[in-house]
Amino acid sequence: MADTTTFEQSVFIDAPIAIVDQTITDQELMHRWLNPLLKCEPVGEWSSQLGSQTRFMIRIPLLNPTLHSQVIERQEGLVVWAFDGFFQGCDRWQCQPEISGTRLINRFEFRMDNPMVAFGFQAFASKLTRRDMQSQLQRLKHVAEQYYAQSELL
């Protein structure tokens, strides 16, 4: 079996945990910060509750590699999607309270059992994935803070 790879990054968000949690798990909000090359489709009705399932497809013409995921841990401020496909692993989103907001930690832990896929990832996509995670966190921060500012006006 292949070795496990872990990427972990975090961002401070000037919003309470409830807002950050909703930004992570609400389908409409998610599509505002998710990488535009990814398409996320629910299996059945959209939900982020324990056991709910989704498909994440990478929009690569002719290939469209897909990860099938299922929520395996869930509480306010924590959601963990386990996935299977060309990778196996989990994507953990955890909120930690800070004095003036929330620290969001994204931990992406995975393995690739196919040596050709693993080689291709290490050679071409590893650095890009790290950069994309950071960009995605910055987009999520922006969406959450904007959503929080709008919710305070209501």
XYZ file of N, CA, C and O in Angstrom:
616
model
N 0.837 -1.173 0.000
C 0.000 0.000 0.000
C 0.888 1.243 0.000
O 1.946 1.271 0.608
N 0.435 2.261 -0.674
C 1.193 3.506 -0.817
C 1.239 4.264 0.497
O 0.403 4.094 1.380
N 2.253 5.144 0.616
C 2.380 6.007 1.787
C 1.288 7.063 1.782
O 0.793 7.465 0.733
N 0.965 7.549 2.966
C -0.023 8.609 3.113
C 0.675 9.961 3.013
O 1.748 10.160 3.573
N 0.054 10.875 2.296
C 0.533 12.248 2.162
C -0.446 13.143 2.896
O -1.657 12.931 2.828
N 0.079 14.146 3.598
C -0.780 15.076 4.335
C -0.389 16.505 3.992
O 0.789 16.860 4.050
N -1.380 17.285 3.627
C -1.221 18.727 3.436
C -2.123 19.382 4.472
O -3.301 19.036 4.578
N -1.584 20.336 5.225
C -2.401 21.038 6.210
C -2.116 22.523 6.124
O -0.957 22.934 6.091
N -3.194 23.296 6.069
C -3.078 24.745 6.022
C -4.190 25.344 6.851
O -5.193 24.684 7.122
N -4.006 26.595 7.259
C -5.041 27.248 8.050
C -5.153 28.710 7.660
O -4.265 29.273 7.017
N -6.275 29.304 8.087
C -6.520 30.717 7.814
C -7.364 31.273 8.962
O -8.206 30.562 9.516
N -7.110 32.524 9.327
C -7.945 33.208 10.304
C -9.109 33.850 9.558
O -8.911 34.512 8.533
N -10.312 33.679 10.100
C -11.513 34.255 9.496
C -12.202 35.119 10.545
O -12.480 34.651 11.659
N -12.482 36.343 10.181
C -13.130 37.287 11.091
C -14.644 37.054 11.074
O -15.411 37.853 10.537
N -15.033 35.908 11.634
C -16.446 35.510 11.702
C -16.546 34.389 12.739
O -15.575 33.660 12.955
N -17.724 34.219 13.353
C -17.880 33.139 14.336
C -17.921 31.760 13.668
O -18.178 31.626 12.470
N -17.704 30.748 14.488
C -17.670 29.366 13.997
C -18.926 29.004 13.216
O -18.845 28.360 12.173
N -20.093 29.409 13.692
C -21.348 29.042 13.008
C -21.357 29.533 11.564
O -21.815 28.823 10.661
N -20.846 30.732 11.325
C -20.799 31.290 9.960
C -19.787 30.526 9.114
O -20.056 30.182 7.959
N -18.615 30.247 9.686
C -17.584 29.510 8.941
C -18.093 28.109 8.613
O -17.938 27.635 7.484
N -18.727 27.466 9.578
C -19.285 26.132 9.356
C -20.285 26.154 8.198
O -20.239 25.304 7.315
N -21.162 27.125 8.209
C -22.159 27.219 7.139
C -21.489 27.484 5.791
O -21.906 26.945 4.763
N -20.434 28.281 5.786
C -19.720 28.579 4.543
C -19.081 27.315 3.961
O -19.051 27.128 2.754
N -18.608 26.448 4.841
C -17.987 25.198 4.394
C -19.020 24.221 3.852
O -18.777 23.535 2.863
N -20.192 24.161 4.485
C -21.125 23.070 4.220
C -22.352 23.430 3.385
O -23.027 22.524 2.894
N -22.675 24.700 3.238
C -23.821 25.097 2.424
C -23.430 25.004 0.948
O -22.413 25.575 0.536
N -24.237 24.298 0.166
C -23.867 24.047 -1.228
C -23.674 25.341 -2.019
O -22.711 25.472 -2.771
N -24.566 26.299 -1.862
C -24.442 27.552 -2.604
C -23.175 28.314 -2.203
O -22.426 28.789 -3.062
N -22.927 28.406 -0.892
C -21.716 29.103 -0.431
C -20.461 28.350 -0.862
O -19.470 28.967 -1.263
N -20.502 27.014 -0.801
C -19.340 26.207 -1.187
C -18.923 26.490 -2.632
O -17.737 26.605 -2.934
N -19.899 26.620 -3.505
C -19.556 26.842 -4.904
C -18.959 28.224 -5.156
O -18.381 28.461 -6.209
N -19.039 29.116 -4.173
C -18.393 30.432 -4.307
C -16.902 30.363 -4.028
O -16.147 31.190 -4.514
N -16.463 29.407 -3.188
C -15.044 29.342 -2.838
C -14.328 28.108 -3.392
O -13.102 28.078 -3.454
N -15.063 27.109 -3.788
C -14.453 25.885 -4.317
C -13.702 26.191 -5.614
O -14.114 27.043 -6.395
N -12.619 25.490 -5.840
C -11.850 25.642 -7.077
C -12.802 25.504 -8.267
O -13.554 24.530 -8.347
N -12.778 26.466 -9.199
C -13.694 26.401 -10.343
C -13.503 25.161 -11.230
O -14.392 24.812 -11.997
N -12.369 24.485 -11.113
C -12.160 23.254 -11.880
C -12.841 22.051 -11.230
O -12.884 20.973 -11.811
N -13.354 22.245 -10.000
C -14.055 21.166 -9.310
C -15.553 21.348 -9.432
O -16.064 22.464 -9.354
N -16.227 20.242 -9.599
C -17.684 20.240 -9.603
C -18.114 19.285 -8.490
O -17.636 18.153 -8.419
N -18.972 19.767 -7.629
C -19.443 18.960 -6.504
C -20.923 18.674 -6.686
O -21.723 19.596 -6.809
N -21.262 17.394 -6.730
C -22.657 16.985 -6.897
C -23.059 16.075 -5.741
O -22.328 15.146 -5.406
N -24.228 16.327 -5.166
C -24.691 15.418 -4.115
C -25.152 14.090 -4.700
O -25.569 14.020 -5.846
N -25.071 13.055 -3.901
C -25.698 11.782 -4.231
C -27.001 11.808 -3.441
O -27.002 11.721 -2.222
N -28.109 12.041 -4.136
C -29.382 12.285 -3.463
C -29.492 13.770 -3.153
O -28.983 14.614 -3.881
N -30.130 14.083 -2.039
C -30.279 15.480 -1.617
C -28.983 15.987 -1.013
O -28.250 15.238 -0.368
N -28.703 17.298 -1.202
C -27.502 17.898 -0.622
C -27.606 17.878 0.897
O -28.627 18.235 1.477
N -26.527 17.463 1.546
C -26.447 17.472 2.997
C -24.990 17.364 3.409
O -24.168 16.808 2.678
N -24.695 17.895 4.576
C -23.361 17.705 5.148
C -23.468 16.896 6.439
O -22.539 16.866 7.235
N -24.594 16.227 6.620
C -24.788 15.412 7.821
C -24.041 14.081 7.679
O -23.716 13.646 6.585
N -23.792 13.473 8.819
C -23.084 12.198 8.875
C -23.701 11.203 7.888
O -24.915 11.035 7.857
N -22.852 10.613 7.058
C -23.297 9.618 6.087
C -23.681 10.166 4.728
O -23.812 9.406 3.771
N -23.852 11.481 4.616
C -24.231 12.031 3.306
C -23.078 11.847 2.318
O -21.913 11.778 2.692
N -23.441 11.769 1.034
C -22.457 11.463 0.008
C -22.459 12.506 -1.099
O -23.510 13.081 -1.416
N -21.283 12.716 -1.673
C -21.115 13.629 -2.806
C -20.106 13.046 -3.777
O -19.351 12.134 -3.445
N -20.102 13.626 -4.967
C -19.089 13.315 -5.977
C -18.376 14.621 -6.308
O -19.015 15.626 -6.615
N -17.049 14.604 -6.220
C -16.231 15.739 -6.636
C -15.548 15.351 -7.943
O -14.797 14.380 -7.988
N -15.844 16.099 -8.991
C -15.255 15.817 -10.300
C -14.292 16.931 -10.671
O -14.607 18.115 -10.498
N -13.144 16.539 -11.182
C -12.188 17.522 -11.689
C -12.484 17.694 -13.173
O -12.503 16.715 -13.926
N -12.742 18.915 -13.556
C -13.126 19.199 -14.947
C -11.904 19.204 -15.852
O -11.347 20.241 -16.161
N -11.495 18.010 -16.238
C -10.415 17.823 -17.202
C -11.063 17.179 -18.418
O -11.611 16.071 -18.299
N -11.042 17.845 -19.558
C -11.718 17.290 -20.742
C -11.332 15.828 -20.995
O -10.183 15.444 -20.869
N -12.332 15.060 -21.318
C -12.254 13.630 -21.646
C -11.989 12.732 -20.436
O -12.321 11.558 -20.473
N -11.386 13.245 -19.372
C -11.070 12.391 -18.225
C -12.097 12.514 -17.101
O -12.606 11.527 -16.610
N -12.354 13.749 -16.658
C -13.246 14.025 -15.523
C -13.046 13.053 -14.361
O -13.978 12.361 -13.948
N -11.819 12.974 -13.789
C -11.619 12.083 -12.642
C -12.565 12.466 -11.504
O -12.823 13.636 -11.268
N -13.077 11.458 -10.821
C -14.101 11.672 -9.798
C -13.690 11.042 -8.474
O -13.164 9.930 -8.443
N -13.938 11.784 -7.411
C -13.778 11.266 -6.058
C -15.172 11.112 -5.461
O -15.970 12.047 -5.491
N -15.457 9.962 -4.940
C -16.711 9.716 -4.237
C -16.428 9.961 -2.757
O -15.463 9.414 -2.228
N -17.234 10.804 -2.112
C -16.967 11.124 -0.716
C -18.198 10.907 0.154
O -19.328 10.914 -0.328
N -17.912 10.722 1.436
C -18.969 10.544 2.427
C -18.546 11.247 3.707
O -17.378 11.176 4.111
N -19.490 11.939 4.339
C -19.210 12.605 5.610
C -19.074 11.525 6.684
O -19.999 10.733 6.906
N -17.891 11.487 7.334
C -17.643 10.466 8.355
C -17.542 11.055 9.765
O -17.576 10.304 10.738
N -17.389 12.371 9.863
C -17.414 13.059 11.157
C -18.139 14.368 10.948
O -17.910 15.057 9.948
N -19.006 14.718 11.923
C -19.742 15.968 11.755
C -20.224 16.497 13.093
O -20.791 15.767 13.899
N -19.918 17.741 13.324
C -20.489 18.545 14.399
C -20.256 19.990 13.992
O -19.527 20.240 13.027
N -20.896 20.934 14.667
C -20.679 22.315 14.260
C -19.189 22.640 14.375
O -18.561 22.374 15.388
N -18.640 23.162 13.300
C -17.224 23.514 13.272
C -16.310 22.378 12.865
O -15.088 22.536 12.868
N -16.874 21.244 12.489
C -16.057 20.111 12.047
C -16.825 19.300 11.024
O -17.966 18.891 11.264
N -16.203 19.096 9.883
C -16.746 18.163 8.893
C -15.566 17.436 8.265
O -14.546 18.049 7.941
N -15.693 16.118 8.162
C -14.650 15.297 7.544
C -15.304 14.475 6.452
O -16.234 13.710 6.708
N -14.809 14.677 5.232
C -15.245 13.889 4.095
C -14.190 12.817 3.831
O -13.013 13.142 3.620
N -14.592 11.552 3.831
C -13.710 10.459 3.403
C -13.989 10.255 1.924
O -15.121 10.369 1.468
N -12.950 9.978 1.161
C -13.161 9.830 -0.277
C -12.421 8.641 -0.839
O -11.472 8.120 -0.254
N -12.906 8.245 -1.991
C -12.351 7.094 -2.694
C -12.449 7.393 -4.183
O -13.400 8.006 -4.641
N -11.470 6.978 -4.930
C -11.407 7.210 -6.366
C -9.953 7.062 -6.775
O -9.290 6.111 -6.374
N -9.423 8.039 -7.498
C -8.011 7.979 -7.865
C -7.134 8.283 -6.654
O -5.937 8.016 -6.670
N -7.706 8.846 -5.575
C -7.075 8.995 -4.263
C -7.964 8.252 -3.275
O -9.151 8.088 -3.503
N -7.408 7.927 -2.118
C -8.186 7.448 -0.987
C -7.714 8.269 0.209
O -6.514 8.474 0.372
N -8.635 8.721 1.020
C -8.240 9.491 2.190
C -9.367 10.318 2.740
O -10.527 9.944 2.635
N -9.010 11.471 3.341
C -10.047 12.338 3.896
C -9.623 13.804 3.830
O -8.450 14.134 3.761
N -10.638 14.644 3.836
C -10.483 16.086 3.803
C -11.186 16.613 5.045
O -12.409 16.533 5.157
N -10.409 17.116 5.997
C -10.916 17.540 7.310
C -10.929 19.061 7.386
O -9.911 19.712 7.116
N -12.073 19.621 7.766
C -12.254 21.057 7.950
C -12.641 21.269 9.411
O -13.711 20.819 9.838
N -11.767 21.925 10.164
C -12.010 22.088 11.595
C -11.849 23.542 11.999
O -10.835 24.181 11.680
N -12.838 24.045 12.717
C -12.831 25.415 13.213
C -12.349 25.433 14.661
O -12.748 24.583 15.452
N -11.503 26.406 14.967
C -11.077 26.624 16.341
C -11.379 28.070 16.696
O -11.026 28.981 15.934
N -12.028 28.296 17.852
C -12.359 29.668 18.225
C -11.102 30.472 18.570
O -10.151 29.938 19.130
N -11.117 31.718 18.161
C -10.091 32.675 18.562
C -10.821 33.899 19.105
O -12.026 34.045 18.892
N -10.112 34.768 19.780
C -10.742 35.908 20.446
C -11.640 36.708 19.515
O -12.752 37.054 19.862
N -11.195 36.979 18.326
C -11.978 37.834 17.428
C -12.445 37.115 16.157
O -12.703 37.749 15.149
N -12.557 35.795 16.226
C -12.994 35.086 15.035
C -12.728 33.597 15.135
O -12.807 33.009 16.211
N -12.376 33.011 14.008
C -12.221 31.556 13.898
C -10.957 31.218 13.116
O -10.673 31.830 12.082
N -10.224 30.256 13.602
C -9.100 29.679 12.860
C -9.651 28.433 12.167
O -10.167 27.536 12.822
N -9.583 28.404 10.842
C -10.033 27.247 10.073
C -8.805 26.463 9.622
O -7.903 27.017 8.994
N -8.798 25.189 9.964
C -7.701 24.292 9.582
C -8.245 23.284 8.581
O -9.247 22.619 8.839
N -7.576 23.207 7.439
C -7.935 22.224 6.415
C -6.793 21.210 6.325
O -5.661 21.572 6.050
N -7.113 19.961 6.607
C -6.131 18.873 6.568
C -6.581 17.875 5.506
O -7.627 17.245 5.623
N -5.770 17.745 4.473
C -6.036 16.870 3.341
C -5.051 15.719 3.440
O -3.845 15.911 3.291
N -5.548 14.534 3.760
C -4.705 13.361 3.974
C -5.133 12.281 3.002
O -6.310 11.926 2.940
N -4.177 11.758 2.228
C -4.560 10.827 1.169
C -3.420 9.892 0.798
O -2.263 10.111 1.149
N -3.796 8.875 0.063
C -2.805 7.960 -0.516
C -3.265 7.622 -1.928
O -4.456 7.721 -2.252
N -2.317 7.218 -2.733
C -2.599 6.792 -4.107
C -1.975 5.419 -4.277
O -0.757 5.301 -4.262
N -2.807 4.434 -4.401
C -2.307 3.067 -4.495
C -1.731 2.738 -5.872
O -0.924 1.829 -5.997
N -2.142 3.476 -6.893
C -1.625 3.257 -8.236
C -0.293 3.996 -8.382
O -0.247 5.223 -8.300
N 0.821 3.284 -8.583
C 2.132 3.940 -8.644
C 2.250 4.971 -9.778
O 2.936 5.981 -9.629
N 1.561 4.742 -10.884
C 1.616 5.703 -11.999
C 0.905 7.007 -11.621
O 1.394 8.093 -11.906
N -0.247 6.885 -10.974
C -0.987 8.074 -10.525
C -0.162 8.814 -9.479
O -0.034 10.041 -9.518
N 0.433 8.073 -8.541
C 1.258 8.687 -7.493
C 2.450 9.418 -8.099
O 2.765 10.553 -7.705
N 3.120 8.808 -9.067
C 4.257 9.460 -9.722
C 3.809 10.733 -10.430
O 4.438 11.783 -10.306
N 2.727 10.658 -11.180
C 2.208 11.825 -11.891
C 1.833 12.946 -10.939
O 2.112 14.114 -11.190
N 1.234 12.586 -9.821
C 0.854 13.595 -8.838
C 2.099 14.269 -8.273
O 2.162 15.501 -8.203
N 3.071 13.483 -7.847
C 4.295 14.057 -7.274
C 5.033 14.924 -8.290
O 5.555 15.981 -7.959
N 5.072 14.477 -9.525
C 5.818 15.194 -10.559
C 5.120 16.474 -11.012
O 5.783 17.471 -11.300
N 3.802 16.451 -11.086
C 3.101 17.568 -11.727
C 2.101 18.314 -10.847
O 1.823 19.481 -11.091
N 1.507 17.654 -9.861
C 0.373 18.283 -9.184
C 0.563 18.588 -7.705
O -0.233 19.311 -7.125
N 1.596 18.072 -7.081
C 1.759 18.245 -5.641
C 1.855 19.725 -5.242
O 1.114 20.198 -4.380
N 2.764 20.452 -5.855
C 2.928 21.877 -5.522
C 1.682 22.676 -5.888
O 1.263 23.565 -5.153
N 1.095 22.340 -7.015
C -0.128 23.011 -7.460
C -1.261 22.788 -6.459
O -2.023 23.707 -6.155
N -1.358 21.580 -5.918
C -2.393 21.260 -4.941
C -2.216 22.086 -3.677
O -3.183 22.635 -3.144
N -0.989 22.206 -3.198
C -0.724 23.032 -2.007
C -1.123 24.484 -2.249
O -1.760 25.113 -1.407
N -0.737 25.012 -3.390
C -1.087 26.404 -3.719
C -2.596 26.569 -3.849
O -3.165 27.553 -3.401
N -3.227 25.583 -4.459
C -4.675 25.657 -4.623
C -5.388 25.598 -3.277
O -6.379 26.299 -3.066
N -4.897 24.787 -2.360
C -5.501 24.739 -1.033
C -5.447 26.115 -0.372
O -6.425 26.554 0.234
N -4.300 26.788 -0.482
C -4.166 28.108 0.135
C -5.084 29.116 -0.551
O -5.743 29.914 0.110
N -5.156 29.071 -1.869
C -6.065 29.963 -2.597
C -7.510 29.701 -2.217
O -8.302 30.629 -2.032
N -7.854 28.430 -2.086
C -9.210 28.054 -1.720
C -9.549 28.578 -0.319
O -10.644 29.096 -0.089
N -8.608 28.469 0.620
C -8.834 28.996 1.966
C -9.031 30.514 1.938
O -9.864 31.045 2.672
N -8.282 31.203 1.095
C -8.448 32.654 0.994
C -9.817 33.006 0.408
O -10.458 33.960 0.852
N -10.258 32.236 -0.589
C -11.600 32.468 -1.144
C -12.673 32.179 -0.094
O -13.636 32.941 0.048
N -12.506 31.101 0.661
C -13.461 30.754 1.707
C -13.507 31.864 2.760
O -14.588 32.259 3.205
N -12.354 32.367 3.154
C -12.270 33.476 4.118
C -13.086 34.663 3.614
O -13.902 35.227 4.354
N -12.881 35.024 2.378
C -13.596 36.159 1.789
C -15.108 35.922 1.796
O -15.882 36.803 2.184
N -15.541 34.739 1.377
C -16.971 34.419 1.324
C -17.566 34.438 2.733
O -18.635 35.019 2.959
N -16.890 33.831 3.704
C -17.403 33.774 5.082
C -17.503 35.172 5.688
O -18.504 35.502 6.337
N -16.472 35.984 5.503
C -16.487 37.329 6.078
C -17.559 38.200 5.420
O -18.240 38.976 6.095
N -17.727 38.043 4.127
C -18.783 38.779 3.403
C -20.162 38.303 3.879
O -21.060 39.120 4.127
N -20.339 37.007 4.005
C -21.620 36.440 4.463
C -21.914 36.920 5.885
O -23.055 37.273 6.212
N -20.903 36.952 6.751
C -21.063 37.406 8.131
C -21.470 38.884 8.162
O -22.397 39.266 8.883
N -20.810 39.709 7.363
C -21.136 41.138 7.326
C -22.589 41.335 6.869
O -23.320 42.163 7.431
N -23.032 40.571 5.893
C -24.416 40.675 5.409
C -25.398 40.188 6.467
O -26.466 40.768 6.639
N -25.044 39.129 7.201
C -25.952 38.594 8.220
C -26.106 39.563 9.388
O -27.149 39.604 10.029
N -25.077 40.354 9.665
C -25.156 41.342 10.746
C -26.091 42.488 10.380
O -26.643 43.144 11.248
N -26.269 42.740 9.076
C -27.126 43.827 8.622
C -28.600 43.454 8.717
O -29.474 44.333 8.696
N -28.899 42.171 8.767
C -30.314 41.732 8.773
C -30.990 41.883 10.105
O -30.722 41.909 11.126
